[in-house]
Short mmCIF file of C-alpha atoms in Angstrom, two decimals:
data_model
loop_
_atom_site.label_atom_id
_atom_site.label_comp_id
_atom_site.label_asym_id
_atom_site.label_seq_id
_atom_site.Cartn_x
_atom_site.Cartn_y
_atom_site.Cartn_z
CA UNK A 33 -19.63 28.70 -7.50
CA UNK A 34 -22.83 27.92 -5.64
CA UNK A 35 -22.86 25.23 -2.90
CA UNK A 36 -25.33 23.14 -4.86
CA UNK A 37 -23.12 23.26 -7.97
CA UNK A 38 -20.02 22.39 -5.92
CA UNK A 39 -21.79 19.46 -4.35
CA UNK A 40 -22.79 18.10 -7.74
CA UNK A 41 -19.32 18.39 -9.29
CA UNK A 42 -17.72 14.94 -9.41
CA UNK A 43 -14.23 14.56 -8.02
CA UNK A 44 -11.53 12.19 -9.19
CA UNK A 45 -12.89 9.45 -6.95
CA UNK A 46 -16.37 9.67 -8.44
CA UNK A 47 -17.35 6.93 -10.89
CA UNK A 48 -20.47 6.75 -13.03
CA UNK A 49 -22.51 3.61 -12.30
CA UNK A 50 -21.71 2.26 -15.77
CA UNK A 51 -17.99 3.08 -15.62
CA UNK A 52 -15.93 0.04 -16.71
CA UNK A 53 -13.50 -1.51 -14.29
CA UNK A 54 -9.89 -0.32 -14.36
CA UNK A 55 -8.53 -3.83 -13.90
CA UNK A 56 -8.49 -4.93 -17.59
CA UNK A 57 -6.55 -1.78 -18.50
CA UNK A 58 -4.22 -2.20 -15.53
CA UNK A 59 -3.52 -5.83 -16.46
CA UNK A 60 -2.89 -4.84 -20.09
CA UNK A 61 -0.30 -2.29 -18.96
CA UNK A 62 1.16 -4.91 -16.63
CA UNK A 63 1.53 -7.32 -19.56
CA UNK A 64 3.25 -4.57 -21.55
CA UNK A 65 5.61 -3.98 -18.62
CA UNK A 66 6.42 -7.70 -18.41
CA UNK A 67 7.17 -7.86 -22.13
CA UNK A 68 9.47 -4.82 -22.03
CA UNK A 69 11.31 -6.16 -18.98
CA UNK A 70 11.70 -9.60 -20.53
CA UNK A 71 13.37 -8.08 -23.58
CA UNK A 72 15.59 -5.98 -21.31
CA UNK A 73 16.66 -9.11 -19.39
CA UNK A 74 17.50 -10.95 -22.61
CA UNK A 75 19.76 -8.02 -23.52
CA UNK A 76 21.49 -7.96 -20.11
CA UNK A 77 25.20 -8.75 -20.35
CA UNK A 78 26.13 -8.54 -16.66
CA UNK A 79 24.20 -8.78 -13.40
CA UNK A 80 23.59 -5.81 -11.14
CA UNK A 81 26.26 -5.32 -8.44
CA UNK A 82 24.28 -7.10 -5.70
CA UNK A 83 22.97 -9.84 -7.99
CA UNK A 84 25.60 -12.46 -7.09
CA UNK A 85 24.97 -11.86 -3.39
CA UNK A 86 21.24 -12.46 -3.80
CA UNK A 87 21.96 -15.63 -5.74
CA UNK A 88 24.33 -16.80 -3.00
CA UNK A 89 21.65 -16.12 -0.40
CA UNK A 90 19.11 -18.04 -2.48
CA UNK A 91 21.49 -20.99 -2.76
CA UNK A 92 22.03 -20.89 1.01
CA UNK A 93 18.26 -21.14 1.47
CA UNK A 94 18.14 -24.12 -0.87
CA UNK A 95 20.94 -25.69 1.19
CA UNK A 96 19.01 -25.08 4.41
CA UNK A 97 21.58 -22.59 5.74
CA UNK A 98 19.07 -20.12 7.17
CA UNK A 99 21.50 -19.09 9.89
CA UNK A 100 23.89 -17.46 7.39
CA UNK A 101 20.96 -15.88 5.57
CA UNK A 102 19.55 -14.30 8.71
CA UNK A 103 22.96 -13.07 9.79
CA UNK A 104 23.43 -11.28 6.48
CA UNK A 105 22.36 -7.60 6.28
CA UNK A 106 20.13 -8.13 3.22
CA UNK A 107 16.49 -8.90 4.02
CA UNK A 108 15.43 -12.42 3.01
CA UNK A 109 12.19 -12.18 1.00
CA UNK A 110 13.71 -11.69 -2.45
CA UNK A 111 16.30 -14.48 -2.15
CA UNK A 112 13.60 -16.73 -0.67
CA UNK A 113 11.42 -16.18 -3.75
CA UNK A 114 14.43 -16.78 -6.01
CA UNK A 115 15.07 -20.04 -4.17
CA UNK A 116 11.41 -21.01 -4.65
CA UNK A 117 11.70 -20.35 -8.39
CA UNK A 118 14.85 -22.44 -8.55
CA UNK A 119 13.12 -25.27 -6.69
CA UNK A 120 10.46 -25.22 -9.43
CA UNK A 121 13.10 -25.92 -12.07
CA UNK A 122 14.47 -22.52 -13.08
CA UNK A 123 18.16 -21.68 -12.87
CA UNK A 124 19.07 -19.25 -10.10
CA UNK A 125 19.68 -16.35 -12.48
CA UNK A 126 16.49 -17.04 -14.43
CA UNK A 127 14.51 -17.32 -11.18
CA UNK A 128 15.91 -14.01 -9.96
CA UNK A 129 14.99 -12.31 -13.21
CA UNK A 130 11.53 -13.93 -13.23
CA UNK A 131 10.77 -12.61 -9.73
CA UNK A 132 11.88 -9.11 -10.76
CA UNK A 133 9.94 -9.11 -14.05
CA UNK A 134 6.76 -10.38 -12.41
CA UNK A 135 7.18 -7.81 -9.66
CA UNK A 136 7.63 -5.00 -12.19
CA UNK A 137 4.44 -6.02 -13.96
CA UNK A 138 2.46 -6.26 -10.72
CA UNK A 139 3.80 -2.86 -9.66
CA UNK A 140 2.34 -1.34 -12.83
CA UNK A 141 -1.05 -2.96 -12.13
CA UNK A 142 -1.11 -1.60 -8.57
CA UNK A 143 0.02 1.87 -9.59
CA UNK A 144 -2.56 2.11 -12.36
CA UNK A 145 -5.38 1.11 -10.01
CA UNK A 146 -4.15 3.50 -7.32
CA UNK A 147 -3.94 6.48 -9.70
CA UNK A 148 -7.40 5.61 -11.04
CA UNK A 149 -8.81 5.76 -7.52
CA UNK A 150 -7.04 9.02 -6.70
CA UNK A 151 -7.06 11.03 -9.94
CA UNK A 152 -9.31 9.35 -12.49
CA UNK A 153 -9.18 7.09 -15.50
CA UNK A 154 -7.26 9.20 -18.01
CA UNK A 155 -4.49 9.97 -15.53
CA UNK A 156 -4.29 6.30 -14.61
CA UNK A 157 -3.60 5.34 -18.22
CA UNK A 158 -0.80 7.89 -18.47
CA UNK A 159 0.71 7.02 -15.09
CA UNK A 160 0.60 3.29 -15.71
CA UNK A 161 2.20 3.69 -19.15
CA UNK A 162 4.98 5.86 -17.70
CA UNK A 163 5.84 3.28 -15.05
CA UNK A 164 5.65 0.44 -17.58
CA UNK A 165 8.07 2.14 -19.98
CA UNK A 166 10.33 4.33 -17.84
CA UNK A 167 13.91 3.19 -18.54
CA UNK A 168 15.00 3.38 -14.90
CA UNK A 169 11.98 1.37 -13.70
CA UNK A 170 12.62 -1.17 -16.45
CA UNK A 171 16.30 -1.55 -15.59
CA UNK A 172 15.85 -2.32 -11.89
CA UNK A 173 12.92 -4.68 -12.42
CA UNK A 174 14.62 -6.68 -15.17
CA UNK A 175 17.66 -7.81 -13.23
CA UNK A 176 18.65 -9.85 -10.20
CA UNK A 177 17.96 -7.34 -7.44
CA UNK A 178 15.29 -6.71 -4.84
CA UNK A 179 14.16 -3.23 -5.96
CA UNK A 180 11.41 -4.45 -8.30
CA UNK A 181 9.90 -6.70 -5.63
CA UNK A 182 10.07 -3.91 -3.07
CA UNK A 183 8.38 -1.46 -5.44
CA UNK A 184 5.54 -3.89 -6.18
CA UNK A 185 4.84 -4.58 -2.50
CA UNK A 186 5.11 -0.88 -1.64
CA UNK A 187 2.63 0.13 -4.35
CA UNK A 188 0.12 -2.59 -3.46
CA UNK A 189 0.35 -1.46 0.15
CA UNK A 190 -0.19 2.16 -0.87
CA UNK A 191 -3.17 1.20 -3.05
CA UNK A 192 -4.96 -0.70 -0.29
CA UNK A 193 -4.10 1.81 2.46
CA UNK A 194 -5.49 4.59 0.25
CA UNK A 195 -8.64 2.60 -0.41
CA UNK A 196 -9.18 1.36 3.17
CA UNK A 197 -10.69 4.51 4.76
CA UNK A 198 -12.87 5.11 1.70
CA UNK A 199 -14.24 1.59 1.44
CA UNK A 200 -14.28 1.12 5.24
CA UNK A 201 -13.56 -2.56 4.69
CA UNK A 202 -11.29 -4.41 7.07
CA UNK A 203 -9.98 -6.50 4.15
CA UNK A 204 -8.44 -3.40 2.51
CA UNK A 205 -6.76 -2.38 5.77
CA UNK A 206 -5.54 -5.94 6.28
CA UNK A 207 -4.06 -6.08 2.77
CA UNK A 208 -2.50 -2.63 3.05
CA UNK A 209 -0.75 -3.43 6.32
CA UNK A 210 0.21 -6.92 5.18
CA UNK A 211 1.86 -5.66 1.99
CA UNK A 212 3.78 -3.07 4.00
CA UNK A 213 5.08 -5.83 6.25
CA UNK A 214 6.08 -7.90 3.24
CA UNK A 215 7.81 -4.86 1.71
CA UNK A 216 9.83 -4.67 4.95
CA UNK A 217 10.93 -8.26 4.41
CA UNK A 218 12.30 -7.15 1.03
CA UNK A 219 13.88 -3.88 2.19
CA UNK A 220 13.77 -2.29 5.67
CA UNK A 221 12.25 0.98 4.43
CA UNK A 222 9.08 -0.91 3.51
CA UNK A 223 7.90 -0.46 7.08
CA UNK A 224 7.80 3.30 6.58
CA UNK A 225 4.50 3.16 4.74
CA UNK A 226 2.74 1.51 7.69
CA UNK A 227 4.26 4.14 10.00
CA UNK A 228 3.00 6.98 7.77
CA UNK A 229 -0.41 5.32 7.57
CA UNK A 230 -0.50 5.15 11.36
CA UNK A 231 0.31 8.85 11.68
CA UNK A 232 -2.19 9.86 9.00
CA UNK A 233 -4.86 7.55 10.43
CA UNK A 234 -4.39 8.94 13.93
CA UNK A 235 -4.75 12.50 12.62
CA UNK A 236 -7.85 11.54 10.63
CA UNK A 237 -9.42 9.95 13.69
CA UNK A 238 -8.67 13.03 15.78
CA UNK A 239 -10.35 15.40 13.29
CA UNK A 240 -13.35 13.19 12.48
CA UNK A 241 -14.86 11.94 15.75
CA UNK A 242 -18.07 10.83 14.00
CA UNK A 243 -16.28 7.99 12.19
CA UNK A 244 -13.79 7.31 14.96
CA UNK A 245 -14.94 3.81 15.80
CA UNK A 246 -14.73 2.45 12.26
CA UNK A 247 -11.39 4.11 11.54
CA UNK A 248 -9.81 2.99 14.79
CA UNK A 249 -10.70 -0.57 13.84
CA UNK A 250 -9.27 -0.18 10.32
CA UNK A 251 -6.08 1.44 11.59
CA UNK A 252 -5.60 -1.29 14.19
CA UNK A 253 -6.09 -4.00 11.56
CA UNK A 254 -3.54 -2.38 9.21
CA UNK A 255 -0.90 -1.90 11.90
CA UNK A 256 -1.33 -5.42 13.27
CA UNK A 257 -1.06 -6.88 9.76
CA UNK A 258 2.17 -4.96 9.20
CA UNK A 259 3.51 -5.97 12.62
CA UNK A 260 3.25 -9.72 12.03
CA UNK A 261 6.04 -10.06 9.38
CA UNK A 262 8.14 -7.55 11.33
CA UNK A 263 7.77 -9.50 14.55
CA UNK A 264 8.61 -12.80 12.85
CA UNK A 265 11.77 -11.40 11.25
CA UNK A 266 12.86 -9.56 14.40
CA UNK A 267 12.36 -12.74 16.40
CA UNK A 268 14.47 -14.71 13.92
CA UNK A 269 17.20 -12.03 14.07
CA UNK A 270 17.18 -12.06 17.86
CA UNK A 271 17.45 -15.83 17.88
CA UNK A 272 20.46 -15.76 15.54
CA UNK A 273 22.31 -12.65 16.68
CA UNK A 274 21.17 -12.18 20.26
CA UNK A 275 20.20 -8.55 19.52
CA UNK A 276 16.75 -6.99 19.13
CA UNK A 277 16.88 -4.97 15.91
CA UNK A 278 14.72 -4.02 12.95
CA UNK A 279 17.47 -4.56 10.40
CA UNK A 280 21.16 -5.19 9.97
CA UNK A 281 21.37 -2.88 6.97
CA UNK A 282 23.56 0.23 7.19
CA UNK A 283 22.01 3.20 8.92
CA UNK A 284 21.49 6.54 7.16
CA UNK A 285 24.28 7.99 9.32
CA UNK A 286 26.69 5.30 8.15
CA UNK A 287 25.72 5.74 4.49
CA UNK A 288 26.34 9.47 4.82
CA UNK A 289 29.73 8.78 6.36
CA UNK A 290 28.98 10.41 9.72
CA UNK A 291 28.55 7.26 11.77
CA UNK A 292 29.98 3.82 12.22
CA UNK A 293 29.12 1.39 9.42
CA UNK A 294 27.23 -1.72 10.39
CA UNK A 295 28.94 -5.04 9.79
CA UNK A 296 27.44 -8.48 9.12
CA UNK A 297 26.64 -10.46 12.23
CA UNK A 298 29.41 -12.84 13.32
CA UNK A 299 28.97 -16.40 12.15
CA UNK A 300 27.67 -15.65 8.66
CA UNK A 301 29.60 -17.29 5.86
CA UNK A 302 28.16 -14.75 3.39
CA UNK A 303 30.06 -11.49 3.41
CA UNK A 304 28.50 -8.25 2.22
CA UNK A 305 30.36 -6.94 -0.84
CA UNK A 306 32.38 -3.79 -0.40
CA UNK A 307 32.43 -1.11 -3.07
CA UNK A 308 35.71 -1.02 -5.01
CA UNK A 309 37.14 2.50 -5.28
CA UNK A 310 37.94 3.78 -8.76
CA UNK A 311 41.32 5.31 -9.53
CA UNK A 312 39.59 8.57 -10.43
CA UNK A 313 37.74 8.83 -7.09
CA UNK A 314 39.07 11.58 -4.79
CA UNK A 315 39.92 10.63 -1.20
CA UNK A 316 36.90 10.78 1.13
CA UNK A 317 36.48 14.04 3.07
CA UNK A 318 37.87 14.05 6.60
CA UNK A 319 35.29 16.39 8.14
CA UNK A 320 31.65 15.72 8.93
CA UNK A 321 30.59 18.73 6.84
CA UNK A 322 32.58 17.42 3.89
CA UNK A 323 31.03 13.97 4.15
CA UNK A 324 27.53 15.47 4.33
CA UNK A 325 28.27 17.58 1.25
CA UNK A 326 29.50 14.48 -0.58
CA UNK A 327 26.35 12.57 0.42
CA UNK A 328 24.16 15.46 -0.80
CA UNK A 329 26.03 15.51 -4.13
CA UNK A 330 25.58 11.76 -4.59
CA UNK A 331 21.87 12.06 -3.75
CA UNK A 332 21.46 14.83 -6.35
CA UNK A 333 23.28 12.80 -9.01
CA UNK A 334 21.12 9.75 -8.26
CA UNK A 335 17.93 11.82 -8.54
CA UNK A 336 19.02 13.41 -11.84
CA UNK A 337 20.03 10.01 -13.26
CA UNK A 338 16.41 8.79 -13.24
CA UNK A 339 15.18 11.66 -15.45
CA UNK A 340 14.56 10.75 -19.06
CA UNK A 341 13.73 13.60 -21.42
CA UNK A 342 12.09 11.25 -23.92
CA UNK A 343 9.29 10.75 -21.38
CA UNK A 344 8.42 14.46 -21.16
CA UNK A 345 5.49 13.99 -23.59
CA UNK A 346 4.00 11.42 -21.19
CA UNK A 347 4.46 13.88 -18.32
CA UNK A 348 2.77 16.63 -20.30
CA UNK A 349 -0.15 14.34 -21.09
CA UNK A 350 -0.43 13.41 -17.41
CA UNK A 351 -0.51 17.06 -16.31
CA UNK A 352 -3.12 17.82 -18.96
CA UNK A 353 -5.26 14.81 -17.96
CA UNK A 354 -5.11 15.76 -14.27
#
């Protein structure tokens, strides 16, 4: 292929001047996602395991008991939004479901726009439809749990952080970092996206000195925007517990069974639920190698559980469109 032909070949980011906006399509897929999740909620017979805990945290916020909320290992953004919905007149369960359903719909909008930027319009339609209809995505964003909210904030952060160096607008960097910080307030791993953006941005700056000034500014804006919610929450935790920490959630070592499990901070009236062993469960391994093998097995089973063979046609269409 000649250099002139290569230069004229449009990539996935290229858009004809008359190309319609992706936002109407993204919002249509978001509305579809909201409808599917609403039906799933109406068919729900029992809340997710952590649902009652989130409702208890939301009620504590309504009662003004922020001390117990901050001393609990779960991050406070989801129960705070549930409490806000309840204050507007919804029941606690309905408010929790409404936050999750709205989050699931907004996640589809963000993902569709992100895929459109990265891979093109046809792939965006397929990707957005897959996220809107995937049974696993539907189940965790149509219940009282924080996963749907976290996914929405994570995807909006990813969308803006992807767009920021291409648009060179401080607003995109600000939004990308801010959404990452908010994702951290929903789940601690939300901060990881800002960390990855910092590493990628630093590498990009190092290999492209010509645009260094603009990209240093954008990277600084994104990291500062992410740092604000983190600093506020860490300050609140330090005030309540006396310890400087990013989170009170269990560490990866504790979840794998090779470290000490974290416990709720003293003084909280809201205990974290413990998993009830089933009669069929074998006794936990006594060795570190055995516990790591058990953790690897559970990770594999969790990964396989999200696969749905009925969505293979969507996957095939996505590969073809790409």
